[in-house]
Each structure stands twice: as structure tokens, then as C-alpha cells.
Short mmCIF file of C-alpha atoms in Angstrom, two decimals:
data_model
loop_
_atom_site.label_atom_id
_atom_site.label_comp_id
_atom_site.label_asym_id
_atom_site.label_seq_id
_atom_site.Cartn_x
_atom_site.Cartn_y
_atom_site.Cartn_z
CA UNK A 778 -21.48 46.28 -10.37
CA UNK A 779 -23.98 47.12 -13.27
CA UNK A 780 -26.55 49.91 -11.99
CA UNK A 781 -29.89 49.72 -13.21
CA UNK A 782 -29.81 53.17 -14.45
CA UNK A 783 -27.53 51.87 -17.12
CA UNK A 784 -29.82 48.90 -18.36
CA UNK A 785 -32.86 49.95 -20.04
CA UNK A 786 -32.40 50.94 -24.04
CA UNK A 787 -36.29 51.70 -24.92
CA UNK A 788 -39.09 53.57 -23.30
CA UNK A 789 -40.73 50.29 -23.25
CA UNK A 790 -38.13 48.53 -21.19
CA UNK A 791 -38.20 51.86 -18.90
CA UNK A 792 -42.20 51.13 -18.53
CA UNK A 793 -42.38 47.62 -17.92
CA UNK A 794 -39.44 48.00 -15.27
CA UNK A 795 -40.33 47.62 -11.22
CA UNK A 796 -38.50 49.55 -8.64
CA UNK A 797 -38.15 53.19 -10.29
CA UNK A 798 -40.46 56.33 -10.47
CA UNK A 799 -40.92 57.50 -14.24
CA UNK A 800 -41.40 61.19 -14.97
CA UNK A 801 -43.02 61.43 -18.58
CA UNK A 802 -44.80 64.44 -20.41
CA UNK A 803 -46.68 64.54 -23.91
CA UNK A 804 -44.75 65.37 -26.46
CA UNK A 805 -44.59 69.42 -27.50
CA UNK A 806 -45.59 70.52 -30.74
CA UNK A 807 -41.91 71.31 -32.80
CA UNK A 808 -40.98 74.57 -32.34
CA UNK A 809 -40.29 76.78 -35.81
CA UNK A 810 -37.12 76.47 -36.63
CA UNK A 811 -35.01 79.30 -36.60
CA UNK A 812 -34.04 81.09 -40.38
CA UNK A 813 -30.95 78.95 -41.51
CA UNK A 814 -31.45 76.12 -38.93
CA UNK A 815 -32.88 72.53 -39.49
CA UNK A 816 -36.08 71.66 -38.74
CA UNK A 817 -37.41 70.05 -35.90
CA UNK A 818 -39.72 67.11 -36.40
CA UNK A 819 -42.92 66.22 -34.89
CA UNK A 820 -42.79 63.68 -32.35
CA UNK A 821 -44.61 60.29 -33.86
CA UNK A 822 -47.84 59.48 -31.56
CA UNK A 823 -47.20 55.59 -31.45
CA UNK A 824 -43.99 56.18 -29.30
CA UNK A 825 -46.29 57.24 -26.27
CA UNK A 826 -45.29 60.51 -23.63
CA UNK A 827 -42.00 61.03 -23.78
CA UNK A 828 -39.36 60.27 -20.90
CA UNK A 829 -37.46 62.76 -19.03
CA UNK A 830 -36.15 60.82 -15.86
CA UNK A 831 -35.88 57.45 -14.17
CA UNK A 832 -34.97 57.13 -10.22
CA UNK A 833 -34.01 53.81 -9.37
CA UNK A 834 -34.28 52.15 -6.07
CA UNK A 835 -30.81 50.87 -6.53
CA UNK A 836 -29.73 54.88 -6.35
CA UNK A 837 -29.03 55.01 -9.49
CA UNK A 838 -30.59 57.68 -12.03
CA UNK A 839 -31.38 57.57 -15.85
CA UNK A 840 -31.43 61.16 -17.13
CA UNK A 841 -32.91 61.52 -20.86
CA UNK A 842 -32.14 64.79 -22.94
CA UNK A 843 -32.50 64.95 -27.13
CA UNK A 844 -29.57 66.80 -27.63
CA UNK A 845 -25.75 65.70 -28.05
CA UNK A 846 -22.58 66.03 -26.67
CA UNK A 847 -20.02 67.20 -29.45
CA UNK A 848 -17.14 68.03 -26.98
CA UNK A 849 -18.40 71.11 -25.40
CA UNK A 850 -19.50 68.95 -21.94
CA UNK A 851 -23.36 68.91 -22.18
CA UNK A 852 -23.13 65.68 -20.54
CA UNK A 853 -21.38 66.80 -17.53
CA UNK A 854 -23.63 69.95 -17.32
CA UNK A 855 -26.88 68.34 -17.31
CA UNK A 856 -25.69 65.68 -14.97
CA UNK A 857 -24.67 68.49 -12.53
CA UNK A 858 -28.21 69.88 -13.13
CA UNK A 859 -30.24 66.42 -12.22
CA UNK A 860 -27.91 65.73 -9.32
CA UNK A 861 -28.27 69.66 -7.69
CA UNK A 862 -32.05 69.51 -7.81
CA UNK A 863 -32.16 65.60 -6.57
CA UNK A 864 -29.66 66.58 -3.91
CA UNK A 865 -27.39 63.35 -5.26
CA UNK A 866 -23.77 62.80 -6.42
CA UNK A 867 -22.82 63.52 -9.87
CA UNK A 868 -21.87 59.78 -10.14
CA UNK A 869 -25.41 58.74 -9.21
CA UNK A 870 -26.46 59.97 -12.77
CA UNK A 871 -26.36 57.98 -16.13
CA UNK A 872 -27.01 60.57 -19.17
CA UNK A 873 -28.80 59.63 -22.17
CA UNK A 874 -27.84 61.66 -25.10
CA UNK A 875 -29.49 61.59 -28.71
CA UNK A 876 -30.71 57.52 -28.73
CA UNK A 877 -33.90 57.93 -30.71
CA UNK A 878 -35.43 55.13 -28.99
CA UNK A 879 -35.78 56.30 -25.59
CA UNK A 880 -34.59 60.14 -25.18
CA UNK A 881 -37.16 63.21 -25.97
CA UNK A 882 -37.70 65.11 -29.27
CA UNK A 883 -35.76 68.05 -29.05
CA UNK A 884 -34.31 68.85 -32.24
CA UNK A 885 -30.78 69.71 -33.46
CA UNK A 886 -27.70 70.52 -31.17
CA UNK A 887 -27.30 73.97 -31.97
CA UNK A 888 -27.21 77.46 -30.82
CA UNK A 889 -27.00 76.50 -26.96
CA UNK A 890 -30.27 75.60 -26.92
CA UNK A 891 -29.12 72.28 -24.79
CA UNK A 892 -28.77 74.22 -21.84
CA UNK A 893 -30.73 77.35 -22.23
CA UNK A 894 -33.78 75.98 -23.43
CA UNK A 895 -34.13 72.19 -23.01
CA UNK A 896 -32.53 71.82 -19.83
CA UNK A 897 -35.47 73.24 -17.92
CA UNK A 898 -38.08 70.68 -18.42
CA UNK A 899 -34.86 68.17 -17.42
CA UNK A 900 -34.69 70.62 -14.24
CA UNK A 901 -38.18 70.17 -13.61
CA UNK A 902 -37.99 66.80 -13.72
CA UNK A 903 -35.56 66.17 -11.45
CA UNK A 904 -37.14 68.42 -8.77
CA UNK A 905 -40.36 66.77 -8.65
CA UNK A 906 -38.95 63.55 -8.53
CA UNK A 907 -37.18 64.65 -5.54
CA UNK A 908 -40.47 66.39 -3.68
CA UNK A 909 -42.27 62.89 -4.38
CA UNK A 910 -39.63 61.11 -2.94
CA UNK A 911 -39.65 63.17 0.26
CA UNK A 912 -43.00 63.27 0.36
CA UNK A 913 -42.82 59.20 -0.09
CA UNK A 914 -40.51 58.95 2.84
CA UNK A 915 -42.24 61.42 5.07
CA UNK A 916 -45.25 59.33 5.17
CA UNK A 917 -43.46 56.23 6.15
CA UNK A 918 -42.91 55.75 10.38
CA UNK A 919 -39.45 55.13 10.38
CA UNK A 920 -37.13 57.68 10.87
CA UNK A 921 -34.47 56.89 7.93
CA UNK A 922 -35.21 54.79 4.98
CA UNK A 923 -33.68 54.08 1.26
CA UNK A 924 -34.63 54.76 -2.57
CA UNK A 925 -35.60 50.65 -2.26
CA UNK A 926 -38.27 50.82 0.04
CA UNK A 927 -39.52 54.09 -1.67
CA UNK A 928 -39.80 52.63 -4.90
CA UNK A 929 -40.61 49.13 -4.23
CA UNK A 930 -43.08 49.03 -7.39
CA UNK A 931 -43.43 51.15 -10.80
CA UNK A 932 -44.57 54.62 -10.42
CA UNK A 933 -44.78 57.31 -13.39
CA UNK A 934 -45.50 61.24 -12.69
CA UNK A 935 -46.68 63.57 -15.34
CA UNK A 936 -44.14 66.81 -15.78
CA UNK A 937 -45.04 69.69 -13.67
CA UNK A 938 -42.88 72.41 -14.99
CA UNK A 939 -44.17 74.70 -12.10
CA UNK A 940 -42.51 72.27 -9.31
CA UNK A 941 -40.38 74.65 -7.13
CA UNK A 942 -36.67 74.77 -7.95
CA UNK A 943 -33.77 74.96 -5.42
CA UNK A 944 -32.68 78.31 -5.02
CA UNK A 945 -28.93 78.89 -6.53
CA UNK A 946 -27.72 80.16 -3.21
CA UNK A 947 -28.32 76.11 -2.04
CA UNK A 948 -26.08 75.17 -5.08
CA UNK A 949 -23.39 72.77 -4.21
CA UNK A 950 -23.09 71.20 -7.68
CA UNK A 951 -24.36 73.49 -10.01
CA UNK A 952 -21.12 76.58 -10.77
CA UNK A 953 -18.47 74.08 -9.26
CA UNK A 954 -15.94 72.51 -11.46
CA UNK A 955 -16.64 69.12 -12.03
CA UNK A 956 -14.56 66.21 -13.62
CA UNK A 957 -15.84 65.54 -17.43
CA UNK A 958 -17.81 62.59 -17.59
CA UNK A 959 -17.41 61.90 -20.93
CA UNK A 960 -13.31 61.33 -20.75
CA UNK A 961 -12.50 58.76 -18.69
CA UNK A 962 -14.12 56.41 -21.33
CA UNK A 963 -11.80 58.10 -24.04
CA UNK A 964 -8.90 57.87 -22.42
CA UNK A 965 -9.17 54.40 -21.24
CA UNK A 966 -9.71 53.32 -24.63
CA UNK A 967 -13.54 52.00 -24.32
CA UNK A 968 -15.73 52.25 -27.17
CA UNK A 969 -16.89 55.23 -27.38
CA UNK A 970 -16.56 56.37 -30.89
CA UNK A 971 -18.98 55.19 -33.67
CA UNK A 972 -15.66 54.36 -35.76
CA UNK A 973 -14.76 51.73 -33.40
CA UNK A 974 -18.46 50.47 -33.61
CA UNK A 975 -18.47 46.60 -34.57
CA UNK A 976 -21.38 44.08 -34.43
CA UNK A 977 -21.38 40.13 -35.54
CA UNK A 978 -21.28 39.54 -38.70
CA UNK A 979 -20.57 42.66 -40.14
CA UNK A 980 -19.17 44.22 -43.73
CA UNK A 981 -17.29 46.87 -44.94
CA UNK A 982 -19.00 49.42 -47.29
CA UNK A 983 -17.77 52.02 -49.59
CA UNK A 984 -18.98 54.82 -52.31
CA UNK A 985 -18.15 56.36 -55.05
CA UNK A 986 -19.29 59.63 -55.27
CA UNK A 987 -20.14 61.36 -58.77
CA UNK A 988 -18.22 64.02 -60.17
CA UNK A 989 -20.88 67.71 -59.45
CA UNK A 990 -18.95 67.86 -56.05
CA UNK A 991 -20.81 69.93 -53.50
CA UNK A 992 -23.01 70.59 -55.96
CA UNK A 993 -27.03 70.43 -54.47
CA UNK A 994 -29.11 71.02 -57.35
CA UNK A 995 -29.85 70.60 -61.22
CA UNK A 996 -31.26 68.11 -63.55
CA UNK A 997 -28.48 66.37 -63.99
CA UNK A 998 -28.10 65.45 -60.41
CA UNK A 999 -28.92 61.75 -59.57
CA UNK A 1000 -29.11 61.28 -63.93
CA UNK A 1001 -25.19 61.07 -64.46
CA UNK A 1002 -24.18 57.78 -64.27
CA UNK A 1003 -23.24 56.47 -67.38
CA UNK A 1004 -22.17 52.89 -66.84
CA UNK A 1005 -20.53 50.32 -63.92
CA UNK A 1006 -18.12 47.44 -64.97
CA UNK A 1007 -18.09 45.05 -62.05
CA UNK A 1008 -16.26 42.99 -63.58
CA UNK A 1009 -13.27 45.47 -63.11
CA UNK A 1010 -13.23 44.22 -59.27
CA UNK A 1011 -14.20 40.36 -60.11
CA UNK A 1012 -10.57 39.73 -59.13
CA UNK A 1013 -10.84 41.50 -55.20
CA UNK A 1014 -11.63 38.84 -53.03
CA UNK A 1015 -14.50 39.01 -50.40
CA UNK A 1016 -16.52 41.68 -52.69
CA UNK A 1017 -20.52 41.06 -51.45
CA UNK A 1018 -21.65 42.90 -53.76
CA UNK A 1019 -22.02 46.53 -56.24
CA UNK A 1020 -25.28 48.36 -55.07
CA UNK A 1021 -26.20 51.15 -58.33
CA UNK A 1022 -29.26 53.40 -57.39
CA UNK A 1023 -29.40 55.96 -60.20
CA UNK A 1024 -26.23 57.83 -59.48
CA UNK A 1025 -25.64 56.20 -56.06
CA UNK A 1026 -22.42 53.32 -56.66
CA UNK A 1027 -21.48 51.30 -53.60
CA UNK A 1028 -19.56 48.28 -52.84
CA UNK A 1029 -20.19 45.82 -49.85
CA UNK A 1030 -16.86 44.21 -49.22
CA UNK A 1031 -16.13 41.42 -46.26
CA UNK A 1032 -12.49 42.86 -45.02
CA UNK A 1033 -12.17 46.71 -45.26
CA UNK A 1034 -9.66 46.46 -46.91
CA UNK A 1035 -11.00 44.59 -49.93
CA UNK A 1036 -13.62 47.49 -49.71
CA UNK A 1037 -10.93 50.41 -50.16
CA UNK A 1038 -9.32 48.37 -52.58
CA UNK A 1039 -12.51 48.13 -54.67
CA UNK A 1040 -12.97 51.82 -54.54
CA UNK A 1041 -9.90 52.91 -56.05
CA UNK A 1042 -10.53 50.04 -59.07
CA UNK A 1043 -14.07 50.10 -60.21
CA UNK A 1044 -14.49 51.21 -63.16
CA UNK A 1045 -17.23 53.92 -62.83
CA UNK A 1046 -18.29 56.32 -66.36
CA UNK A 1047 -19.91 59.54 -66.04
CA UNK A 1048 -22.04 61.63 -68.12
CA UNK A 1049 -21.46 64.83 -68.99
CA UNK A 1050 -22.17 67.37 -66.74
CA UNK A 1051 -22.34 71.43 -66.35
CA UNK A 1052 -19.23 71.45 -64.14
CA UNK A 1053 -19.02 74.08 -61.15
CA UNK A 1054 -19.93 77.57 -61.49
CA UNK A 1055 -16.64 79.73 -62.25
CA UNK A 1056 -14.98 79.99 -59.16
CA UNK A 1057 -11.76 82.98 -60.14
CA UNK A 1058 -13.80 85.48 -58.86
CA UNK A 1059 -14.50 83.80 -55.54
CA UNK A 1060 -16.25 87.02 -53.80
CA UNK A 1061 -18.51 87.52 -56.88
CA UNK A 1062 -19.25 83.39 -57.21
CA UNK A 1063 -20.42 83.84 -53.50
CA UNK A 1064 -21.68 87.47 -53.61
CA UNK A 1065 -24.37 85.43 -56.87
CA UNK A 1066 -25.18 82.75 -54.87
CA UNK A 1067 -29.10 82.51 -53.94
CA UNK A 1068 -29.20 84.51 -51.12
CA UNK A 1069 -31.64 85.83 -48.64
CA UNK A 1070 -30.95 89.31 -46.76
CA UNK A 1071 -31.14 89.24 -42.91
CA UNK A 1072 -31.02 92.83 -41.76
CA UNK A 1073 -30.42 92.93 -37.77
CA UNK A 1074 -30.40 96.36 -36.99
CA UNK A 1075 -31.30 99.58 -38.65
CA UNK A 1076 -30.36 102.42 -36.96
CA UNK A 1077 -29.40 106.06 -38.03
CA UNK A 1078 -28.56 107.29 -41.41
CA UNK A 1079 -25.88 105.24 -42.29
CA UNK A 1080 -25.72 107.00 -46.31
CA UNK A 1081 -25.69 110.50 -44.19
CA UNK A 1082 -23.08 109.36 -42.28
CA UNK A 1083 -20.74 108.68 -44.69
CA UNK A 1084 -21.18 111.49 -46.64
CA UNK A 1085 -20.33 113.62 -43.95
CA UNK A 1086 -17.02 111.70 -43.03
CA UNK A 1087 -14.01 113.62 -43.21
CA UNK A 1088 -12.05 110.68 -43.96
CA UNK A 1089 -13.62 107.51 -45.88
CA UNK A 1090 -12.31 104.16 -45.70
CA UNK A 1091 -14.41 102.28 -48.38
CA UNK A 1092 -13.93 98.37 -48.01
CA UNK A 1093 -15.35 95.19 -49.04
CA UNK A 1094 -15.12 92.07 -46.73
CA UNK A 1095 -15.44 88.31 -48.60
CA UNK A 1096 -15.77 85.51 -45.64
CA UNK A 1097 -14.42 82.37 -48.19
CA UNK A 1098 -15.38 79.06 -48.33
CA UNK A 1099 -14.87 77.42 -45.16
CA UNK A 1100 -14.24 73.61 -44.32
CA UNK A 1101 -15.82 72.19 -41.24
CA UNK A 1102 -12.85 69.90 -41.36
CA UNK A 1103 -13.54 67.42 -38.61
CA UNK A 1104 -10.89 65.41 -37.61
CA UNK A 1105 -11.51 62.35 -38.74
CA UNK A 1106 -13.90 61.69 -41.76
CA UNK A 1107 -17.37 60.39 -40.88
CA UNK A 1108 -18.24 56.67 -40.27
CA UNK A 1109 -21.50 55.12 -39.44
CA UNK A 1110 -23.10 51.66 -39.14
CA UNK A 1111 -26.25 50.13 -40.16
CA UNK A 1112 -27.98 46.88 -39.69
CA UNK A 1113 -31.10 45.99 -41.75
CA UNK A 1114 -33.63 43.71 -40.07
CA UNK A 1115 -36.20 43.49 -42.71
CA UNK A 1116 -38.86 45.64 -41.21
CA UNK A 1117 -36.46 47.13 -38.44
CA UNK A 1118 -33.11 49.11 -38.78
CA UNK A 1119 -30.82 50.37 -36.21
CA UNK A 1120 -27.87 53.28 -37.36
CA UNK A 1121 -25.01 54.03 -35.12
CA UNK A 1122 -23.88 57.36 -36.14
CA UNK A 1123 -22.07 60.70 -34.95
CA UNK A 1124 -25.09 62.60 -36.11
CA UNK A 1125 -25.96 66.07 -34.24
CA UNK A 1126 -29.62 65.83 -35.34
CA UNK A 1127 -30.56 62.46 -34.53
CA UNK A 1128 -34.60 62.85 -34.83
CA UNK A 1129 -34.52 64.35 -37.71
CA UNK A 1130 -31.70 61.71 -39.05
CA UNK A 1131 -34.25 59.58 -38.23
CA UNK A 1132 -37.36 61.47 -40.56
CA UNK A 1133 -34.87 61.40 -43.18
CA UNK A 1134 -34.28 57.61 -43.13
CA UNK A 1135 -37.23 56.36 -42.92
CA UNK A 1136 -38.09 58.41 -46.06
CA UNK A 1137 -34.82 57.22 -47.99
CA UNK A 1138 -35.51 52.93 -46.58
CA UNK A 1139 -39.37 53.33 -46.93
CA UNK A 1140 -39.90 52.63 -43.44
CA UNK A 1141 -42.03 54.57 -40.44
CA UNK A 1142 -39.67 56.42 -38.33
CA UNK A 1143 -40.51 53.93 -35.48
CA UNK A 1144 -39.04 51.54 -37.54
CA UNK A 1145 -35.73 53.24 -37.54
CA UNK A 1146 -33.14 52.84 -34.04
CA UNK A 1147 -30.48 56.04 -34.34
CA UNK A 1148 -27.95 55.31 -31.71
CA UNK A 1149 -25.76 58.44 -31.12
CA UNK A 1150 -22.47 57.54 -30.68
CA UNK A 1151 -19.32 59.82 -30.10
CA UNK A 1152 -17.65 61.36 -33.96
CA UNK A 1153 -14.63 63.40 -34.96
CA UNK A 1154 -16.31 66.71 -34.28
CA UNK A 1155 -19.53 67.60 -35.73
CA UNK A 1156 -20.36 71.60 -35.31
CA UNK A 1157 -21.91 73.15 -38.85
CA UNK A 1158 -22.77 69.49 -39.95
CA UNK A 1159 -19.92 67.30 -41.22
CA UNK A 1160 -21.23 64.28 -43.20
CA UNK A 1161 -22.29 62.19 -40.54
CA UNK A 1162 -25.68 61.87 -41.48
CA UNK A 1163 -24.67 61.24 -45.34
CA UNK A 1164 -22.41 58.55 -44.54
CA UNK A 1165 -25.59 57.37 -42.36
CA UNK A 1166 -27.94 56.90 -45.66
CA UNK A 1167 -25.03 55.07 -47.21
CA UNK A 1168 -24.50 52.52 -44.82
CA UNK A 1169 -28.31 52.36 -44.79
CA UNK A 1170 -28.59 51.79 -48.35
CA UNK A 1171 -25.78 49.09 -48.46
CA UNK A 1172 -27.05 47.39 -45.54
CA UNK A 1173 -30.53 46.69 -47.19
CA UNK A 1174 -28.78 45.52 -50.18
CA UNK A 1175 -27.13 42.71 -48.37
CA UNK A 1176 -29.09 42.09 -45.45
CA UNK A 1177 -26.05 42.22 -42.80
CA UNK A 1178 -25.13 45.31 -41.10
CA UNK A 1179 -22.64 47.40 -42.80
CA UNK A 1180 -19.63 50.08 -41.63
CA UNK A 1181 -19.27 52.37 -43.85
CA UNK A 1182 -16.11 54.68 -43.93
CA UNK A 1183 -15.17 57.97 -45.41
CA UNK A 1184 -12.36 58.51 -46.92
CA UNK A 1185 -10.31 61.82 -46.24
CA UNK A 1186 -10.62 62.98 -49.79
CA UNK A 1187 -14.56 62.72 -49.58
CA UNK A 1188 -15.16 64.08 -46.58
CA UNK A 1189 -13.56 67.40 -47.44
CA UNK A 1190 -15.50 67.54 -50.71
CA UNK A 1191 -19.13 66.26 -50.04
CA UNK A 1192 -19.34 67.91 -46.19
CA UNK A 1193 -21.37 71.41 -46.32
CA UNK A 1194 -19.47 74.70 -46.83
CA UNK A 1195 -19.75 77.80 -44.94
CA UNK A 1196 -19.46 80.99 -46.71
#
């Protein structure tokens, strides 16, 4: 039986519903960022208050958080929290995770701020909904009644983040082990992952990256492309199309196939270009990098110190390169609708995905849908919001939606380092 908690898709389907109680609050300003961390993005005006919770009178509840679940269980956690303060079952609860179009502004997944920070106004939420709805039932002269006949029209509630909160000796959810909400899905084989993602009428995209890999700055970046024979592919079937934007090459296939097929062929010439700093003396490459000292604590004389050591142990520490390596190389899929475009992607940032599209397609960000969908890992940043602008790109050069698949070999070389 379909639940209305699992229906609605926008805020304006959640507003023009009947039968639910809404709790909404303005947007906050973006907090600032914290030194080496993305950027949060302010929340765009024309979307309206942002939505926190829906309480159905079928039972059911729609629970809407910004952040994403990347296999750490943020899904079943928050759950737990709505059901303990609505004094419901954990299977009562539908979470929303990361869909631009309906879920709160809350910046990037990082740094536990899903539950230590931006679970409380979800908390809050859930609370007040509850007082109303006792308060709703109190006044009514029978002695038993049901979430229908509480919520028999549309009713929205501003956030009150000073709404009293059960006390955590009451818990019954919240600190008990519960099942994972997130796996029977991924065991059963439903989609779940945005690599199984497919949509009517859709193509296979690929690109071919230049040849500064990793590299993030100089002139010659985006001026390196020297030339593109097409005709070096004329004889792949199924081939849409070649998309060149400065030093962006991509090829719009109908099978997949066709599409890996035309990577490996065409016939791509580069420029010249400055190559890679030297990289034998990996601790002194890193140690020159552009770099920016973060001193945590200062305590002491630490020169004193180890003057007066009777035994020094001089040492120098390199942390290498490291490779986020998720398991499987990014994917996304985008669908061009002239003035609309919706991305399905494994992104951990999807708000600020979002900014960055709409800047790359030309578009306001409220033209641009980012559906979250489960990836191969995503902690650090893989390239899931790369592969993201590519299918965007390719999509708007064909006008059909467009999957667009890493390969292995890219993935590795194009996804951020750690150092």
C-alpha cells in the first residue's frame, strides 16, 4: 500500500496537499564555512520557508534533512530521532535525504554536522508536531481518535526551536539498536544506486579528459586542445553526437557500449603543455605546495624542550598522496528540458552541486532538480559532482537525458587528492 508520506517530490506538492500538518521555518543565513571545507550557499528566496516535517493523516511521516547518507546510517539515526519525539514507530517515517527540490539548505555532509548540528531543528520539529497533535486531540470530545480526523485539512506551523523535548530517560528509540533502513533496498536489488538510474529515452555519454591530470590551475588549462577528428568514429554505430567546449571533448552515444567504444578511438590532439611539477622528491613536491599554516595549540617551549633532551629523536613525517578510491567510479544522469534540468547524482553537497550548475548551464538554481541518489562511497569528494557537469553538458547538447559513466582509469586520476 503506497503511504502518502512517500508521494510528494516538491515543496509545492507538500503545500497544496490536504490531510497533513506542515512544519516550515525561513531559511537561515549560511553559516561560514569552516577553513578547508566547502561553502554553504544561500538559500534562493523564490523557493519559499523551507520544510522540515510532514504528518500525514494516513500515519505516515515525511521527514526532510539537507544532508546525505554515505553509509554511515544518517538515515536510520534521524528516523529514530523523528519517531522518539513523535512517540511513533521507526517504520512510520519516510526520510528525505539531499533532493534539492524539497529538503532544507544545509550544506555539505561533513564533519558530523548531520547529527550534531542539523538534527536539532529536525528534533524540534518533530516535537511540536507532536504537542499540536495532542493538543488537537485533547480538544475533541471523544475519548480516542486517529491522525485522520486530526488532520482532516492542511495545516502548516512555523519552527519553534524552544518546543520542549522528551527527556532521554523516556527514550525508547533513541540509544537502541535499530535495523538499517537503508539495506533492505540494497539487498533486494531495488534501485537504489544512481548507476542503475535509467529514464525513457536515454543515451550514453562519455569524456575524454586532457592530458594536465589533477592539475587545477594555469593558463594553459581549458586552452589545450589542439584538434578533434570525428570522422575517426564515423564508422561506430549509434554515435549522437561529439560535444567540444574549449578543452571539454564528449561523445553522446545510443548503446553504452558504442559510447566506450568511441572513447578509446577518437582521435583527440593536444597542445603542449607544462607537464606535472617533479614529483621524485614527493615530500618536498608536497612540502612546496601552496600552503596555509593552521597552528592548533601552542603550549610550552617546545625549542627549550628539545634542547634540554637527553636523548633526541629528530624525524620528519610525509602523509603521501592519498586516493579516495571509491569503489566504483562515479556515474550521474542528466535530462535537459530546455529551461528545466533534473541531475541524479551521488553528490555529498547537493545545494551547492546545484550553485555550481546553474552557473556552468546558465540557468537559476531553481531551474536545476539534484536528486541524491545512493554512489560507491563518497567521503573527501570523489568525482561525483564532475561527472554531474558532464552529463549536464552532454545532455544540453542533445536534448535527451544522458548517463554518463566513469571509467576506472579516470576516476583515479581526475578525483581530488589528499596529502
Amino acid at each position: 500500500m503506497t503511504r502518502r508520506a512517500d508521494l510528494p517530490q516538491c515543496r509545492a506538492e507538500f503545500h497544496s496537499s490536504n490531510g497533513v500538518l506542515l512544519i516550515t521555518r525561513k531559511p537561515p543565513l549560511p553559516t561560514p564555512p569552516a577553513h578547508g571545507q566547502p561553502p554553504t550557499v544561500q538559500a534562493n528566496p523564490l523557493e519559499g520557508d523551507e520544510l522540515l516535517l510532514a504528518v500525514w493523516d494516513d500515519g505516515s511521516i515525511t521527514a526532510l534533512h539537507g544532508h546525505v547518507d554515505l553509509g554511515t546510517g544518517i538515515a536510520t539515526a534521524l528516523a529514530q530521532i523523528v519517531a522518539e519525539e513523535l512517540c511513533v514507530e521507526l517504520n512510520q517515517i519516510n526520510m528525505v535525504l539531499g533532493n534539492t527540490a524539497s529538503v532544507p539548505n544545509q550544506g555539505a555532509t561533513i564533519a558530523s554536522a548531520s547529527l550534531q548540528i542539523h538534527a536539532a531543528p529536525l528534533r524540534a520539529a518533530a516535537a511540536q508536531a507532536r504537542a499540536w497533535l495532542v493538543a488537537r486531540a485533547a480538544a475533541t470530545s471523544v475519548e480516542s481518535t486517529d491522525y485522520a480526523a486530526l488532520l482532516a485539512g492542511h495545516v502548516e506551523l512555523t519552527l519553534d526551536l524552544n518546543t520542549p523535548l522528551k527527556a532521554p530517560a523516556d527514550y525508547r528509540i533513541v540509544g537502541t539498536s535499530a535495523p538499517r533502513t537503508d539495506i533492505p533496498a540494497k539487498a533486494t536489488g531495488a534501485l537504489t544506486f544512481v548507476h542503475d538510474m535509467r529514464v525513457p529515452g536515454m543515451l550514453h555519454g562519455r569524456v575524454v579528459r586532457p592530458p594536465y591530470v589533477g592539475a587545477d590551475h594555469g593558463d594553459f588549462i581549458g586552452n589545450t586542445l589542439a584538434s578533434v577528428d570525428e570522422a575517426s568514429i564515423s564508422h561506430i554505430p549509434g554515435i549522437r553526437t561529439v560535444v567540444v567546449i574549449r578543452d571539454f571533448v564528449g561523445i553522446v552515444a545510443e548503446r553504452e557500449e558504442h559510447a566506450d567504444q568511441a572513447l578509446r578511438e577518437l582521435r583527440v590532439h593536444w597542445k603542449p603543455w607544462p607537464g606535472m611539477p617533479d614529483q621524485s622528491d614527493l615530500a618536498g613536491a608536497i612540502k612546496s605546495n601552496p600552503s596555509t599554516q593552521r597552528r592548533l595549540i601552542n603550549e610550552g617551549n617546545v625549542d627549550a624542550a628539545m634542547a634540554a633532551a637527553d636523548q633526541k629523536m629528530p624525524r620528519n613525517y610525509v602523509w603521501p598522496y592519498q586516493l579516495h578510491a571509491s569503489i566504483g567510479p562515479s556515474c550521474a544522469l542528466a535530462d535537459w528540458q530546455s529551461d528545466r534540468m533534473t541531475v541524479w547524482a551521488g553528490s555529498q553537497n547537493p545545494h551547492v552541486l546545484r550553485a555550481d550548475l546553474a552557473k556552468l548551464m546558465g540557468l537559476a538554481d531553481v531551474q536545476i532538480d539534484v536528486i541524491r541518489m545512493e554512489a560507491a562511497g563518497c567521503y573527501g569528494r570523489n568525482c561525483a559532482d564532475d561527472v554531474a557537469a558532464d552529463a549536464a553538458l552532454l545532455s544540453r547538447a542533445v536534448g535527451a537525458p544522458v548517463r554518463v559513466q566513469l571509467t576506472r582509469e579516470q576516476e583515479s586520476a581526475w578525483e581530488p587528492k589528499g596529502a
